[in-house]
Tab-separated table of C-alpha atoms and ligand atoms in Angstrom:
chain	number	residue	atom	x	y	z
A	1	MET	CA	89.145	114.162	110.316
A	2	ASN	CA	92.601	113.381	111.569
A	3	PHE	CA	93.034	109.652	112.178
A	4	TYR	CA	95.662	110.187	114.879
A	5	GLU	CA	93.481	112.663	116.780
A	6	ASN	CA	90.628	110.200	116.486
A	7	THR	CA	92.775	107.497	118.096
A	8	LEU	CA	93.780	109.875	120.895
A	9	LYS	CA	90.089	110.677	121.444
A	10	ASN	CA	89.311	106.966	121.850
A	11	MET	CA	92.169	106.618	124.327
A	12	ASN	CA	91.126	109.686	126.331
A	13	LYS	CA	87.530	108.515	126.644
A	14	ALA	CA	88.530	105.130	128.024
A	15	ALA	CA	91.187	106.643	130.299
A	16	LYS	CA	88.568	108.913	131.848
A	17	ILE	CA	86.092	106.094	132.464
A	18	MET	CA	88.661	103.854	134.161
A	19	LYS	CA	90.412	106.765	135.920
A	20	LEU	CA	93.719	105.787	134.376
A	21	ASP	CA	96.905	107.215	135.821
A	22	GLN	CA	97.590	110.442	133.833
A	23	GLU	CA	101.253	109.487	133.459
A	24	THR	CA	100.326	106.259	131.686
A	25	LEU	CA	97.982	108.116	129.352
A	26	ASP	CA	100.635	110.730	128.569
A	27	THR	CA	103.260	108.052	128.004
A	28	LEU	CA	101.094	106.201	125.495
A	29	SER	CA	99.949	109.352	123.707
A	30	TYR	CA	103.263	109.626	121.820
A	31	PRO	CA	105.122	107.043	119.778
A	32	GLN	CA	108.543	106.057	121.047
A	33	LYS	CA	110.340	106.491	117.743
A	34	THR	CA	109.626	107.601	114.212
A	35	LEU	CA	111.820	106.845	111.237
A	36	MET	CA	111.300	108.776	108.006
A	37	VAL	CA	113.299	107.937	104.910
A	38	ASN	CA	113.338	108.593	101.211
A	39	LEU	CA	113.686	105.512	99.032
A	40	GLN	CA	115.378	105.852	95.688
A	41	VAL	CA	114.134	103.225	93.237
A	42	ARG	CA	114.995	102.593	89.568
A	43	MET	CA	111.740	102.141	87.628
A	44	ASP	CA	111.372	99.791	84.627
A	45	SER	CA	111.476	102.850	82.339
A	46	GLY	CA	115.013	103.617	83.521
A	47	GLU	CA	113.846	106.667	85.465
A	48	MET	CA	114.835	107.100	89.127
A	49	LYS	CA	111.926	107.751	91.471
A	50	TYR	CA	111.806	108.775	95.133
A	51	PHE	CA	109.323	107.402	97.632
A	52	GLU	CA	108.656	108.706	101.138
A	53	ALA	CA	108.604	105.928	103.680
A	54	TYR	CA	107.959	105.596	107.411
A	55	ARG	CA	108.309	103.235	110.327
A	56	VAL	CA	106.685	104.354	113.552
A	57	GLN	CA	107.549	102.406	116.699
A	58	HIS	CA	104.813	103.306	119.137
A	59	SER	CA	105.450	101.153	122.194
A	60	GLU	CA	107.539	98.171	123.216
A	61	LEU	CA	106.187	98.012	126.759
A	62	ARG	CA	104.694	94.540	126.323
A	63	GLY	CA	107.143	93.151	123.776
A	64	PRO	CA	108.725	93.924	120.398
A	65	PHE	CA	107.078	96.547	118.170
A	66	LYS	CA	104.623	94.780	115.850
A	67	GLY	CA	102.547	95.895	112.908
A	68	GLY	CA	102.148	95.953	109.162
A	69	ILE	CA	103.476	98.114	106.360
A	70	ARG	CA	101.123	99.700	103.839
A	71	TYR	CA	101.888	100.744	100.282
A	72	LEU	CA	99.461	103.559	99.451
A	73	PRO	CA	99.781	106.773	97.401
A	74	ASN	CA	98.786	109.204	100.173
A	75	VAL	CA	100.327	107.628	103.252
A	76	ASP	CA	101.259	110.292	105.791
A	77	LEU	CA	102.948	110.361	109.151
A	78	ASP	CA	99.799	110.990	111.207
A	79	GLU	CA	98.103	107.992	109.627
A	80	ILE	CA	101.056	105.719	110.416
A	81	LYS	CA	101.264	107.108	113.958
A	82	ALA	CA	97.568	106.342	114.473
A	83	LEU	CA	97.947	102.833	113.110
A	84	ALA	CA	101.068	102.179	115.206
A	85	THR	CA	99.205	103.340	118.308
A	86	GLU	CA	96.261	101.101	117.460
A	87	MET	CA	98.660	98.152	117.159
A	88	THR	CA	99.870	98.680	120.747
A	89	PHE	CA	96.275	98.556	121.953
A	90	LYS	CA	95.338	95.679	119.641
A	91	CYS	CA	98.179	93.465	120.845
A	92	ALA	CA	97.297	94.277	124.450
A	93	VAL	CA	93.606	93.478	123.818
A	94	ALA	CA	94.592	90.201	122.163
A	95	GLY	CA	96.873	89.353	125.066
A	96	ILE	CA	99.862	88.689	122.836
A	97	PRO	CA	103.360	89.722	123.976
A	98	TYR	CA	103.972	92.554	121.538
A	99	GLY	CA	103.952	96.322	121.463
A	100	GLY	CA	102.857	98.320	118.449
A	101	GLY	CA	104.390	99.721	115.296
A	102	LYS	CA	103.446	100.492	111.706
A	103	GLY	CA	105.134	101.355	108.449
A	104	GLY	CA	104.159	102.857	105.159
A	105	VAL	CA	105.488	103.797	101.751
A	106	CYS	CA	103.870	106.466	99.552
A	107	CYS	CA	103.467	104.604	96.292
A	108	ASN	CA	100.793	103.340	93.957
A	109	ALA	CA	101.351	99.589	94.198
A	110	LYS	CA	98.531	98.907	91.724
A	111	GLU	CA	100.488	100.613	88.958
A	112	MET	CA	103.914	99.170	89.733
A	113	SER	CA	105.437	96.102	88.090
A	114	LYS	CA	106.589	93.095	90.100
A	115	GLY	CA	110.209	94.117	89.592
A	116	GLU	CA	109.567	97.669	90.771
A	117	LEU	CA	107.768	96.424	93.872
A	118	GLU	CA	110.645	94.066	94.647
A	119	ARG	CA	113.250	96.839	94.297
A	120	LEU	CA	111.127	99.202	96.424
A	121	THR	CA	110.704	96.564	99.145
A	122	ARG	CA	114.423	95.743	99.246
A	123	LYS	CA	115.217	99.471	99.487
A	124	TYR	CA	112.786	99.823	102.395
A	125	VAL	CA	114.491	96.946	104.206
A	126	GLN	CA	117.912	98.484	103.572
A	127	ALA	CA	116.624	101.697	105.161
A	128	VAL	CA	115.097	100.110	108.260
A	129	TYR	CA	117.046	96.903	108.930
A	130	GLN	CA	119.148	98.412	111.713
A	131	VAL	CA	116.087	99.377	113.717
A	132	ILE	CA	113.979	96.207	113.268
A	133	GLY	CA	114.564	92.512	114.012
A	134	PRO	CA	112.822	89.341	115.239
A	135	ASN	CA	113.151	90.471	118.867
A	136	HIS	CA	112.770	94.180	118.317
A	137	ASP	CA	110.326	95.161	115.574
A	138	ILE	CA	108.422	92.707	113.389
A	139	PRO	CA	106.567	94.084	110.345
A	140	ALA	CA	103.745	92.324	108.473
A	141	PRO	CA	101.346	92.905	105.565
A	142	ASP	CA	98.767	95.674	105.529
A	143	MET	CA	97.042	97.436	102.617
A	144	TYR	CA	98.593	96.458	99.255
A	145	THR	CA	101.456	94.491	100.793
A	146	THR	CA	101.267	90.822	99.899
A	147	PRO	CA	102.893	87.574	101.135
A	148	GLN	CA	105.303	87.892	98.170
A	149	ILE	CA	106.410	91.299	99.472
A	150	MET	CA	106.974	89.729	102.918
A	151	ALA	CA	109.122	87.024	101.264
A	152	TRP	CA	111.369	89.680	99.643
A	153	PHE	CA	111.441	91.488	102.987
A	154	MET	CA	112.626	88.396	104.844
A	155	ASP	CA	115.143	87.582	102.100
A	156	GLU	CA	116.695	91.056	102.061
A	157	TYR	CA	116.874	91.269	105.860
A	158	SER	CA	118.439	87.788	106.129
A	159	ARG	CA	121.044	88.803	103.545
A	160	LEU	CA	121.875	92.074	105.316
A	161	VAL	CA	122.337	90.506	108.762
A	162	ASN	CA	123.939	87.389	107.298
A	163	GLN	CA	121.544	85.117	109.149
A	164	TYR	CA	118.386	83.298	108.051
A	165	SER	CA	115.741	85.317	109.906
A	166	PRO	CA	112.188	84.266	109.066
A	167	GLY	CA	110.916	85.779	112.341
A	168	VAL	CA	111.718	89.347	111.236
A	169	VAL	CA	108.431	89.617	109.364
A	170	THR	CA	105.095	87.777	109.390
A	171	GLY	CA	102.503	87.116	106.715
A	172	LYS	CA	105.045	85.240	104.590
A	173	PRO	CA	104.065	82.552	102.072
A	174	ILE	CA	103.911	79.045	103.621
A	175	GLU	CA	106.946	77.897	101.581
A	176	VAL	CA	109.247	80.422	103.282
A	177	GLY	CA	108.127	80.217	106.897
A	178	GLY	CA	104.534	81.443	106.776
A	179	SER	CA	101.826	79.963	108.973
A	180	LEU	CA	98.816	78.038	107.805
A	181	GLY	CA	95.712	80.140	108.421
A	182	ARG	CA	97.484	83.537	108.330
A	183	GLY	CA	95.880	84.568	105.024
A	184	THR	CA	92.331	84.203	106.349
A	185	ALA	CA	93.123	85.086	109.994
A	186	THR	CA	91.758	88.658	110.082
A	187	ALA	CA	88.408	87.604	108.622
A	188	GLN	CA	88.279	84.348	110.588
A	189	GLY	CA	88.990	86.112	113.878
A	190	GLY	CA	86.240	88.643	113.145
A	191	ALA	CA	83.823	85.828	112.337
A	192	TYR	CA	84.601	84.049	115.649
A	193	VAL	CA	83.963	87.270	117.596
A	194	LEU	CA	80.722	87.991	115.745
A	195	GLU	CA	79.488	84.422	116.185
A	196	GLU	CA	80.197	84.461	119.934
A	197	TYR	CA	78.654	87.892	120.384
A	198	MET	CA	75.502	86.800	118.541
A	199	LYS	CA	75.300	83.527	120.462
A	200	ARG	CA	75.307	85.484	123.721
A	201	HIS	CA	72.494	87.704	122.430
A	202	ASP	CA	70.329	84.914	121.017
A	203	MET	CA	70.934	85.856	117.411
A	204	LYS	CA	71.446	83.402	114.577
A	205	ALA	CA	73.294	83.542	111.267
A	206	GLU	CA	70.284	82.190	109.385
A	207	GLY	CA	68.115	85.045	108.169
A	208	THR	CA	70.702	87.680	109.125
A	209	THR	CA	71.833	89.948	106.298
A	210	VAL	CA	75.385	91.247	105.873
A	211	ILE	CA	77.101	93.934	103.813
A	212	VAL	CA	80.883	93.830	103.490
A	213	GLN	CA	82.692	97.035	102.520
A	214	GLY	CA	86.116	96.297	101.004
A	215	PHE	CA	87.099	93.204	99.070
A	216	GLY	CA	90.797	92.825	99.827
A	217	ASN	CA	92.318	90.204	102.100
A	218	ALA	CA	89.959	90.905	105.015
A	219	GLY	CA	86.719	91.659	103.147
A	220	SER	CA	86.714	88.914	100.524
A	221	PHE	CA	87.462	86.160	103.050
A	222	ALA	CA	84.933	87.667	105.489
A	223	ALA	CA	82.207	87.505	102.826
A	224	GLU	CA	83.069	83.873	102.038
A	225	ILE	CA	83.351	82.785	105.677
A	226	LEU	CA	80.124	84.518	106.763
A	227	HIS	CA	78.264	83.069	103.757
A	228	SER	CA	79.545	79.588	104.698
A	229	MET	CA	78.305	80.135	108.269
A	230	GLY	CA	74.759	80.731	106.996
A	231	PHE	CA	74.592	84.552	106.839
A	232	THR	CA	72.961	86.141	103.783
A	233	VAL	CA	75.504	88.407	102.082
A	234	VAL	CA	73.383	91.122	100.433
A	235	GLY	CA	76.136	93.598	99.593
A	236	VAL	CA	79.863	93.866	98.913
A	237	SER	CA	82.114	96.602	97.565
A	238	ASP	CA	85.648	97.451	96.465
A	239	SER	CA	87.300	100.775	95.604
A	240	LYS	CA	85.463	100.909	92.255
A	241	GLY	CA	81.943	100.410	93.581
A	242	GLY	CA	79.392	98.234	95.310
A	243	LEU	CA	77.175	95.292	94.421
A	244	TYR	CA	73.807	94.752	96.111
A	245	ASN	CA	71.084	92.132	96.018
A	246	GLU	CA	68.536	91.987	98.820
A	247	LYS	CA	67.964	88.281	98.154
A	248	GLY	CA	71.604	87.408	98.837
A	249	MET	CA	74.660	86.636	96.707
A	250	ASP	CA	77.339	83.957	96.533
A	251	PRO	CA	80.666	85.590	97.518
A	252	PHE	CA	82.632	82.718	95.967
A	253	CYS	CA	81.191	83.723	92.544
A	254	ILE	CA	82.032	87.380	93.257
A	255	VAL	CA	85.649	86.504	94.117
A	256	LYS	CA	85.930	84.592	90.855
A	257	SER	CA	84.357	87.405	88.873
A	258	LYS	CA	86.620	90.038	90.493
A	259	LYS	CA	89.671	87.979	89.510
A	260	GLU	CA	88.503	87.866	85.896
A	261	LYS	CA	87.006	91.343	85.522
A	262	GLY	CA	88.905	93.467	88.052
A	263	SER	CA	86.018	94.642	90.266
A	264	VAL	CA	83.059	93.267	92.206
A	265	THR	CA	80.773	95.640	90.314
A	266	ASN	CA	80.998	93.588	87.117
A	267	CYS	CA	79.467	90.472	88.679
A	268	ASP	CA	75.897	89.504	87.793
A	269	GLU	CA	75.114	88.259	91.322
A	270	GLY	CA	73.707	91.718	92.102
A	271	LYS	CA	73.181	95.301	90.928
A	272	ALA	CA	76.010	97.842	90.868
A	273	VAL	CA	75.762	100.725	93.362
A	274	GLY	CA	78.181	103.486	94.390
A	275	PRO	CA	81.164	102.660	96.621
A	276	MET	CA	79.819	104.740	99.537
A	277	GLU	CA	76.146	104.094	98.827
A	278	ILE	CA	76.657	100.457	99.820
A	279	LEU	CA	77.153	101.510	103.479
A	280	GLU	CA	73.633	102.947	103.579
A	281	LYS	CA	71.784	99.945	102.106
A	282	PRO	CA	69.536	97.888	104.399
A	283	CYS	CA	71.288	95.092	106.312
A	284	ASP	CA	71.605	93.700	109.853
A	285	ILE	CA	75.383	93.604	109.976
A	286	LEU	CA	77.841	95.964	108.328
A	287	VAL	CA	81.394	94.681	108.022
A	288	LEU	CA	83.841	97.541	107.453
A	289	ALA	CA	86.870	96.003	105.775
A	290	ALA	CA	88.161	98.830	103.564
A	291	MET	CA	90.091	101.557	105.394
A	292	GLU	CA	89.931	104.378	107.942
A	293	ASN	CA	87.400	107.250	108.067
A	294	GLN	CA	84.511	105.547	106.253
A	295	VAL	CA	81.617	106.124	108.651
A	296	THR	CA	81.561	109.849	109.343
A	297	GLU	CA	79.181	112.693	110.149
A	298	ALA	CA	78.258	112.700	106.453
A	299	ASN	CA	76.717	109.228	106.393
A	300	MET	CA	76.195	108.121	110.009
A	301	LYS	CA	72.491	108.984	109.985
A	302	ASN	CA	71.890	106.738	106.988
A	303	ILE	CA	73.458	103.580	108.393
A	304	LYS	CA	70.795	100.875	108.765
A	305	ALA	CA	72.868	98.080	110.333
A	306	LYS	CA	72.354	97.050	113.969
A	307	ILE	CA	75.874	95.655	114.354
A	308	ILE	CA	79.099	97.008	112.823
A	309	LEU	CA	82.132	94.731	112.685
A	310	GLU	CA	85.329	96.728	112.116
A	311	LEU	CA	87.781	94.590	110.183
A	312	ALA	CA	89.591	97.704	108.911
A	313	ASN	CA	91.583	99.947	111.227
A	314	GLY	CA	89.809	103.153	112.251
A	315	PRO	CA	86.826	102.973	109.853
A	316	THR	CA	84.455	104.860	112.187
A	317	ILE	CA	85.311	108.402	113.263
A	318	ALA	CA	84.697	109.386	116.895
A	319	GLU	CA	81.607	111.564	116.210
A	320	ALA	CA	79.911	108.797	114.215
A	321	ASP	CA	80.912	106.247	116.838
A	322	GLU	CA	79.210	108.320	119.534
A	323	TYR	CA	76.097	108.981	117.451
A	324	LEU	CA	75.614	105.356	116.393
A	325	SER	CA	76.273	104.008	119.891
A	326	LYS	CA	73.565	106.344	121.221
A	327	GLN	CA	71.206	104.953	118.582
A	328	GLY	CA	71.859	101.466	119.967
A	329	VAL	CA	74.117	100.260	117.153
A	330	VAL	CA	76.656	97.779	118.476
A	331	ILE	CA	80.143	98.491	117.160
A	332	ILE	CA	82.629	95.660	117.550
A	333	PRO	CA	85.815	97.747	117.513
A	334	ASP	CA	88.801	97.271	115.244
A	335	ILE	CA	91.305	96.550	118.017
A	336	LEU	CA	89.249	93.464	118.884
A	337	ALA	CA	87.468	92.610	115.619
A	338	ASN	CA	90.578	92.494	113.409
A	339	SER	CA	93.047	91.232	116.009
A	340	GLY	CA	92.932	87.740	114.480
A	341	GLY	CA	95.488	88.906	111.906
A	342	VAL	CA	98.181	89.885	114.375
A	343	THR	CA	97.327	86.932	116.617
A	344	VAL	CA	98.157	84.484	113.837
A	345	SER	CA	101.194	86.645	113.028
A	346	TYR	CA	102.288	85.875	116.589
A	347	PHE	CA	101.709	82.158	115.954
A	348	GLU	CA	103.771	82.431	112.769
A	349	TRP	CA	106.611	84.119	114.673
A	350	LEU	CA	106.472	81.414	117.373
A	351	GLN	CA	106.705	78.718	114.705
A	352	ASN	CA	109.663	80.557	113.125
A	353	GLN	CA	111.463	80.807	116.487
A	354	GLN	CA	111.013	77.059	117.027
A	355	ALA	CA	111.420	76.036	113.371
A	356	TYR	CA	108.464	73.753	114.030
A	357	TYR	CA	105.246	74.201	112.092
A	358	TRP	CA	101.689	73.599	113.267
A	359	PRO	CA	98.758	72.048	111.400
A	360	LEU	CA	95.883	74.351	110.410
A	361	GLU	CA	93.526	72.949	113.066
A	362	GLU	CA	95.976	73.940	115.794
A	363	VAL	CA	96.190	77.509	114.462
A	364	GLU	CA	92.401	77.772	114.239
A	365	VAL	CA	91.719	76.330	117.692
A	366	LYS	CA	94.294	78.636	119.298
A	367	LEU	CA	93.004	81.686	117.399
A	368	LYS	CA	89.412	80.985	118.405
A	369	ARG	CA	90.328	80.492	122.035
A	370	ALA	CA	92.446	83.671	122.170
A	371	ILE	CA	89.970	85.979	120.461
A	372	ILE	CA	86.968	84.739	122.431
A	373	GLU	CA	88.923	85.202	125.652
A	374	ALA	CA	89.650	88.787	124.564
A	375	LEU	CA	85.940	89.344	123.802
A	376	VAL	CA	84.764	87.906	127.127
A	377	ARG	CA	87.183	90.141	129.046
A	378	ILE	CA	85.838	93.147	127.128
A	379	LEU	CA	82.203	92.163	127.742
A	380	ASP	CA	82.928	91.914	131.471
A	381	LEU	CA	84.580	95.338	131.458
A	382	GLN	CA	81.647	96.753	129.488
A	383	ASN	CA	79.316	95.442	132.138
A	384	GLU	CA	81.448	96.832	134.938
A	385	HIS	CA	81.833	100.319	133.462
A	386	LYS	CA	78.516	100.530	131.532
A	387	CYS	CA	80.317	101.732	128.430
A	388	THR	CA	80.636	100.884	124.728
A	389	LEU	CA	82.604	97.901	123.453
A	390	ARG	CA	85.248	100.261	122.068
A	391	GLU	CA	85.691	101.949	125.435
A	392	ALA	CA	85.844	98.554	127.140
A	393	ALA	CA	88.435	97.334	124.605
A	394	TYR	CA	90.660	100.358	125.300
A	395	ILE	CA	90.179	99.819	129.046
A	396	SER	CA	91.215	96.169	128.634
A	397	ALA	CA	94.391	97.244	126.822
A	398	PHE	CA	95.180	100.168	129.136
A	399	ASP	CA	94.915	97.911	132.154
A	400	ARG	CA	97.609	95.577	130.774
A	401	LEU	CA	99.800	98.420	129.515
A	402	ASP	CA	99.558	100.332	132.782
A	403	LYS	CA	100.624	97.253	134.743
A	404	ALA	CA	103.567	96.658	132.397
A	405	LEU	CA	104.660	100.287	132.686
A	406	LYS	CA	104.504	100.250	136.479
A	407	LEU	CA	106.382	96.953	136.706
A	408	ARG	CA	109.100	97.959	134.263
A	409	GLY	CA	109.504	101.539	135.478
A	410	SER	CA	109.186	104.877	133.784
A	411	GLY	CA	112.246	104.430	131.547
A	412	ALA	CA	110.489	101.625	129.674
A	413	HIS	CA	108.790	103.835	127.117
A	414	LEU	CA	111.798	105.747	125.819
A	415	ARG	CA	110.749	108.637	123.629
A	416	CYS	CA	113.025	109.762	120.869
A	417	LYS	CA	110.822	111.775	118.588
A	418	VAL	CA	112.353	111.566	115.139
A	419	TYR	CA	115.492	109.964	114.055
A	420	ASN	CA	116.912	109.747	110.591
A	421	LYS	CA	119.460	107.135	109.826
B	1	LIG	N1	98.220	94.854	109.329
B	1	LIG	C1	97.514	94.002	110.219
B	1	LIG	C2	96.824	94.816	111.300
B	1	LIG	O1	96.587	95.979	111.149
B	1	LIG	C3	98.371	92.856	110.743
B	1	LIG	C4	99.527	93.267	111.592
B	1	LIG	C5	100.457	92.115	111.954
B	1	LIG	O2	100.145	90.981	111.661
B	1	LIG	O3	101.492	92.420	112.552
B	1	LIG	O4	96.450	94.298	112.320
């Protein structure tokens, strides 16, 4: 189950349906540049530790490279390449003027102190600052990278280039150039898409049950937002396990309990179940907000949901995607469903460029308009090509990328496989 191969499979399927120019497909099947570095960080114990780190710049055809950085113990190059590729397609689906990129550091953020995380982050910036920038490559948060980490990132970069540069990174705290609404944007965007999709298919939130896998930034806000919209949240989970109650639970209580006790499983709103078992429990809508490769050949036959909303990147592998689609399960794909995050990142960057900050209502109205426009375009393409939403989403992105490539010329996607500073 290679995440990068999975992404290429998704691209190939869509390319075939739309009869995409082979040259465009080939061009976008490789990242432009890959940076691999080793970060040397002094730990609190006095010991020196080494961390492998990456930045993959997939495509800048439609604008600067854009995409988060994840801090995870087993990050590898293929994973970052897949995520960088997905970012190119996500930004094109969302219609925002960015390409795609992604970064990662192999580390266990959960076990590191604040000081260690700060030193690691500053080291990462020192390693990449010559190849990023507000008009070239703009990182952001991803798994286990917080607004605080983005603040250190911006601070270190500004110091190195001797210029206050809030636009070099998004997902910052409000006090240092962040945007209102960025924290909840991934979940909020997904909720807007789901609501619009359901409206068009005569479905209502009331009486509709939801399970949310993952309780980080995307999952916890998704549970709260969907509950507030009238959905019945019957299940949630985090890395330690799941919590289920067929009668419904209050996600606000679960958030509070997780803060106090460390996991959703310790909350008395429901009964504890296994972390993977939660995916197979009865529900109408399954929100995948944990990580890649969650719905696979091993569990696809046990999924009961009729709609899957992918707030994580790459949570459904190609075989499961095909099987479930044939069974009539509607999968709202990651590159659309979670594009609210990068869309508000774009708004944050715009505000930074203008040094003029918008009220929350403006962010929300613009996000809703943008993501619904992206959905409508995909629904039209789905109708035209009689394909799945994922295929239509890739077609939507390919169409924009292909046009950009043809207009700019073949030199636009410069490939330089690996470079080490
Ligand atoms: N990490 C998020 C994603 O995968 C956000 C990226 C961004 O805001 O640039 O979409």
